[in-house]
Short mmCIF file of C-alpha atoms and ligand atoms in Angstrom, two decimals:
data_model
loop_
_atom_site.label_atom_id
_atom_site.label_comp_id
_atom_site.label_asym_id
_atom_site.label_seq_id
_atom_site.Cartn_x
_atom_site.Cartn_y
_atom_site.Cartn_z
CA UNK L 1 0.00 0.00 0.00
CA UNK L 2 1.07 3.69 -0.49
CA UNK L 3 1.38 5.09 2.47
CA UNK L 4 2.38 8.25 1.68
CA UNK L 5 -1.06 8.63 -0.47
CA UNK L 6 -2.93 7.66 1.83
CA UNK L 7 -1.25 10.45 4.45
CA UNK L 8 -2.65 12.83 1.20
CA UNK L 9 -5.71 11.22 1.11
CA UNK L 10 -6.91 12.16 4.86
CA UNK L 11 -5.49 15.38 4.54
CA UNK L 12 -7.55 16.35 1.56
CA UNK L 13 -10.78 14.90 3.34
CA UNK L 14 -10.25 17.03 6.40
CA UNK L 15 -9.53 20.07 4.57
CA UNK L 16 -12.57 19.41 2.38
CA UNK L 17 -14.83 18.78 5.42
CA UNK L 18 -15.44 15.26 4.37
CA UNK L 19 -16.17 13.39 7.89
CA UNK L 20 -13.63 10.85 7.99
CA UNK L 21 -13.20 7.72 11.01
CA UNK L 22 -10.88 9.89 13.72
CA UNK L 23 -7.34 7.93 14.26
CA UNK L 24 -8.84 7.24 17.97
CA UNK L 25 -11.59 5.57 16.82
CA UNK L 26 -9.11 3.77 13.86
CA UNK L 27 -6.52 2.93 16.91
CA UNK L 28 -9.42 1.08 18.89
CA UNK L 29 -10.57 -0.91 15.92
CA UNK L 30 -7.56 -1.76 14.61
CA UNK L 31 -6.64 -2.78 18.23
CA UNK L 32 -9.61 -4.65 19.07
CA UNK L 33 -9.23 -6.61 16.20
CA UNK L 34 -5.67 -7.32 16.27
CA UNK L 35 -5.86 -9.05 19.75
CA UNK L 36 -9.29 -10.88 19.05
CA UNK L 37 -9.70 -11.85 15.56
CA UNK L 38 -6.26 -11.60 13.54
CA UNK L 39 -6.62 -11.66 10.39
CA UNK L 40 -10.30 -10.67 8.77
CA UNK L 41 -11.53 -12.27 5.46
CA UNK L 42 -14.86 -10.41 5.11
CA UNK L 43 -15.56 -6.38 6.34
CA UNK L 44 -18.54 -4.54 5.45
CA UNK L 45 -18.92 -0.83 5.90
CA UNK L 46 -21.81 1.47 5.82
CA UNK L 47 -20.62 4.65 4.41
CA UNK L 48 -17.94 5.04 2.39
CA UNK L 49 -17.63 8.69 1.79
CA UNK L 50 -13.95 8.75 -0.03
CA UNK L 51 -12.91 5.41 0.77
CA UNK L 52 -10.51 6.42 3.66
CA UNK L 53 -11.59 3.86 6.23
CA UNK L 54 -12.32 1.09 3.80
CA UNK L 55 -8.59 2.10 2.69
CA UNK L 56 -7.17 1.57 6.61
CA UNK L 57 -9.51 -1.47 7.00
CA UNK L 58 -7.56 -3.29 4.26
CA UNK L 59 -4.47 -3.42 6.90
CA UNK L 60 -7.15 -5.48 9.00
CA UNK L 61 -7.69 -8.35 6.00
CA UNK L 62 -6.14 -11.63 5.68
CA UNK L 63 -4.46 -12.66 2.06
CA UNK L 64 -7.43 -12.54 -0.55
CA UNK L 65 -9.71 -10.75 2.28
CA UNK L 66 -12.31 -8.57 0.87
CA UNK L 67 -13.93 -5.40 1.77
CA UNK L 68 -17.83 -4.10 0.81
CA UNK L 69 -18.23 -0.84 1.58
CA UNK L 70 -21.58 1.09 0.15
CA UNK L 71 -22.18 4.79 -0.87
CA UNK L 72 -24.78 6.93 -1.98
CA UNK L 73 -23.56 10.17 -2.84
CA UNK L 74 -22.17 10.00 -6.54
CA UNK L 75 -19.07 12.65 -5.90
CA UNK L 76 -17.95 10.87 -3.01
CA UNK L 77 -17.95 7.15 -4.88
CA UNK L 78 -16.10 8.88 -7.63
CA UNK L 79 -13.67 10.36 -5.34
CA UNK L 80 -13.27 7.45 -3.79
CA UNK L 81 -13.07 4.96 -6.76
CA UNK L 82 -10.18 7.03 -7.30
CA UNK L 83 -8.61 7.22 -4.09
CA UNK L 84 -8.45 3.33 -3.89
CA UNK L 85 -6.63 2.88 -7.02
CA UNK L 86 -4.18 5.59 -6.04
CA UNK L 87 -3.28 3.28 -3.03
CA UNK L 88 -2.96 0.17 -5.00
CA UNK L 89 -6.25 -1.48 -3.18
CA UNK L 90 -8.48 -1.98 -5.67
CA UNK L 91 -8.27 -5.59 -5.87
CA UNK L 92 -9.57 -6.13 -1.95
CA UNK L 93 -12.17 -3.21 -2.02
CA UNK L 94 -15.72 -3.25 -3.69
CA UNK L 95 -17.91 -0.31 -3.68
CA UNK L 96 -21.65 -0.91 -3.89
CA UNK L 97 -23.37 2.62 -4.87
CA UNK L 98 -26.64 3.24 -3.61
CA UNK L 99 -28.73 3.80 -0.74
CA UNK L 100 -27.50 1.29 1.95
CA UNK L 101 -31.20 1.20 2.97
CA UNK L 102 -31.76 -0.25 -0.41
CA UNK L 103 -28.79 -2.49 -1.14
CA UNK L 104 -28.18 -4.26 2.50
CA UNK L 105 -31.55 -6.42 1.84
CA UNK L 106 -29.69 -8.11 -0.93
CA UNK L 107 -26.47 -9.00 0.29
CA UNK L 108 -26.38 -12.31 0.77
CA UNK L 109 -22.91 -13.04 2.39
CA UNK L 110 -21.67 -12.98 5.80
CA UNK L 111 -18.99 -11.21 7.44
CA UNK L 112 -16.61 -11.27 10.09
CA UNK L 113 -16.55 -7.63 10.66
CA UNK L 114 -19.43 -4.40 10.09
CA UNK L 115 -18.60 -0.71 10.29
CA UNK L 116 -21.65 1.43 10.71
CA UNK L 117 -20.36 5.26 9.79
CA UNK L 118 -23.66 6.32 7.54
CA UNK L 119 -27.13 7.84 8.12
CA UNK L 120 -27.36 8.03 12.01
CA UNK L 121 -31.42 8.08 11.47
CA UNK L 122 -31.00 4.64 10.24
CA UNK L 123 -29.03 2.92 12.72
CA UNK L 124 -31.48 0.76 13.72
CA UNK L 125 -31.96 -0.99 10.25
CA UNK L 126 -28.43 -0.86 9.40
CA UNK L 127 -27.85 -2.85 12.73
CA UNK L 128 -30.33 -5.11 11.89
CA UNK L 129 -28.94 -6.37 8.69
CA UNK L 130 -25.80 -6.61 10.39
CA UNK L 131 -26.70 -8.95 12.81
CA UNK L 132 -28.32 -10.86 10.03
CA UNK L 133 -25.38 -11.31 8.20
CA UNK L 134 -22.51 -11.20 11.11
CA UNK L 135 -20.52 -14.34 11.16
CA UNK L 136 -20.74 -16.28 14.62
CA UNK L 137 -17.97 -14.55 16.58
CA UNK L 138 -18.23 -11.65 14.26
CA UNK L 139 -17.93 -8.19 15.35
CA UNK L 140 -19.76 -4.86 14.85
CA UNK L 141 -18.72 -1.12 15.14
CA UNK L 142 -20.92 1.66 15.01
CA UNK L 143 -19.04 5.00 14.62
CA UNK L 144 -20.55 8.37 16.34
CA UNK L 145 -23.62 6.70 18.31
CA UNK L 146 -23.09 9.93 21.27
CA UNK L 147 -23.32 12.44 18.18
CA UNK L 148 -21.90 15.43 19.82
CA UNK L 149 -23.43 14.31 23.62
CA UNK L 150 -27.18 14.44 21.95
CA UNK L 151 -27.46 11.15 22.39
CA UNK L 152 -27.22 10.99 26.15
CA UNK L 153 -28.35 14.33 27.12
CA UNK L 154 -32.22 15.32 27.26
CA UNK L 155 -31.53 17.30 23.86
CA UNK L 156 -34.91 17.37 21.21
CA UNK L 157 -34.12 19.95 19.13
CA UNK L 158 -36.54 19.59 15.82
CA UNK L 159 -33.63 19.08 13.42
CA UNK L 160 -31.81 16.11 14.38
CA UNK L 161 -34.76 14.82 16.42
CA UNK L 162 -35.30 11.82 14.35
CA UNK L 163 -31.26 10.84 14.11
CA UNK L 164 -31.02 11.24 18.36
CA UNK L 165 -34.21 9.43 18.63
CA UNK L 166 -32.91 6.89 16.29
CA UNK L 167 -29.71 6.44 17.89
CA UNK L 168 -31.39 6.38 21.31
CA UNK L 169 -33.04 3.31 20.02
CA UNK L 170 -30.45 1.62 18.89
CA UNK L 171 -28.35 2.17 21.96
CA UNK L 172 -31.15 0.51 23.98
CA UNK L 173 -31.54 -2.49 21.74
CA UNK L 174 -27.89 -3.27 22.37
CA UNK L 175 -27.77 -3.10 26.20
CA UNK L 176 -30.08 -6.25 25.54
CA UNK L 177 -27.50 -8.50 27.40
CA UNK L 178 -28.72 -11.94 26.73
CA UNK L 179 -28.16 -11.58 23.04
CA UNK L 180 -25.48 -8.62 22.54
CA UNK L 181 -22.31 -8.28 24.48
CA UNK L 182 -21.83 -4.55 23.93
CA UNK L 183 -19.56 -2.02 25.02
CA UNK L 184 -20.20 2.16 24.51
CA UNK L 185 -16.83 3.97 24.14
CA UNK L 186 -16.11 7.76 24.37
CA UNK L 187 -13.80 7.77 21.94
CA UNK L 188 -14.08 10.48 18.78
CA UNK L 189 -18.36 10.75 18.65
CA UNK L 190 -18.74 7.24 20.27
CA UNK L 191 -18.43 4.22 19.18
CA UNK L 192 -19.85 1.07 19.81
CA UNK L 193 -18.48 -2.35 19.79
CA UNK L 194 -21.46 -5.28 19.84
CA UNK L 195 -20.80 -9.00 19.26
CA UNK L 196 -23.39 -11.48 19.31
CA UNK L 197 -23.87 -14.41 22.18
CA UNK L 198 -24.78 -17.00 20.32
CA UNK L 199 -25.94 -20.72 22.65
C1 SAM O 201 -19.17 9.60 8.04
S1 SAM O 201 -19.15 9.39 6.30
C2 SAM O 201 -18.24 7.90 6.08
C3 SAM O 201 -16.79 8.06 6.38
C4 SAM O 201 -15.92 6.87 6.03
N1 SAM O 201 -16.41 5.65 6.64
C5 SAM O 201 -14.51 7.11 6.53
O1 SAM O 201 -14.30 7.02 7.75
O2 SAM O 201 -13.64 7.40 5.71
C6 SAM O 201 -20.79 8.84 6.00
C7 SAM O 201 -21.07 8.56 4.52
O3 SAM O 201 -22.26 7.77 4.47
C8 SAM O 201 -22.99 8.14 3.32
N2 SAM O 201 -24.37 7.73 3.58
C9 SAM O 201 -25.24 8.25 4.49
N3 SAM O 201 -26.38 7.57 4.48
C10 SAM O 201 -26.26 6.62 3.53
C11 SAM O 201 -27.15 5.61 3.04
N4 SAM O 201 -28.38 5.48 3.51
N5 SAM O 201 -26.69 4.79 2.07
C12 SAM O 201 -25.43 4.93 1.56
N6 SAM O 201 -24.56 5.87 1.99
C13 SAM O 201 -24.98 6.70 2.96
C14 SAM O 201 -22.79 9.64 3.20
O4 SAM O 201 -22.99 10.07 1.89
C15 SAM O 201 -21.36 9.80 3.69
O5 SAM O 201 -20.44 9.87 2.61
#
């Protein structure tokens, strides 16, 4: 992998205001998954934007490991078609382009780790397709569940009601202990880490 590019490639996001995975959050996945799992073969991620995350996450993959990641916004896919070629990742990195809402329904595989970084209204579905097609022993991560402390503070302000409701609900459904073993960290705009508990 190009390094270098990809140093350019996070650089341009930020300066473009293109809302890219924070390295805390990247050290804590990349962490997580280093001491529990190894070596990944499948990773699906909600939310592309320009491909930088899906671009770390390849670090993450075993040899011939592959990485869906799914987009709506038609700049960003471009940008980010790009941006994977310019790191020499093309070959472990599939972009679906739609609305996730759309597309998740008809993925059929399974995988041994989900990133959730897209519509925070739609948390609750994207988790539940997740679940659906987690591996046993499979791992989720859901980037920015506190959005800005909204989440956990008595905030209902009309214009992100429906995401903070959303998120609200989703946070609940995984403190469900006898099926999810979940953890909520403070780290960039919270993120949190569920696995399954399967009998
Ligand atoms: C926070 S950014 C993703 C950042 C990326 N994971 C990274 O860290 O480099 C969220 C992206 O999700 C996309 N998105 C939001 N809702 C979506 C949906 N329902 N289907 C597909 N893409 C969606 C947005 O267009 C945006 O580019």
């Amino acid at each position: 992998m190009n390094t270098e590019r990809l140093e350019e490639i996070k650089k341009q996001a930020l300066e473009e205001h293109i809302p890219i995975i924070m390295d805390d959050t990247l050290a804590v996945i990349t962490e997580k998954i280093q001491k529990e799992k190894k070596n990944l073969d499948t990773i699906l991620e909600i939310g592309t934007a320009v491909g930088y995350s899906a671009i770390c996450f390849t670090k993450l993959l075993a040899p011939n490991g592959r990485i869906d990641t799914i987009e709506r916004d038609e700049e960003r896919i471009a940008k980010a078609k790009e941006n994977i070629r310019s790191v020499g990742v093309e070959n472990q990195i599939r972009i679906y382009e739609g609305d996730a809402v759309e597309i998740l329904p008809t993925l059929e595989q399974k995988y041994d780790m989900v990133f959730i970084d897209a519509a925070k209204g739609k948390y609750p579905l994207f988790f539940q397709e997740a679940c659906r097609m987690l591996k046993k022993d499979g791992i989720i991560f859901a980037d920015n569940v506190l959005y800005k402390g909204y989440v956990r503070s008595d905030y209902n302000k009309h214009k992100q009601r429906t995401a903070v409701r959303n998120l609200r609900e989703f946070l609940a459904e995984i403190e469900n202990k006898e099926i999810y073993q979940s953890e909520v960290l403070e780290v960039g705009d919270g993120l949190a880490i569920i696995q399954l508990r399967r009998n």
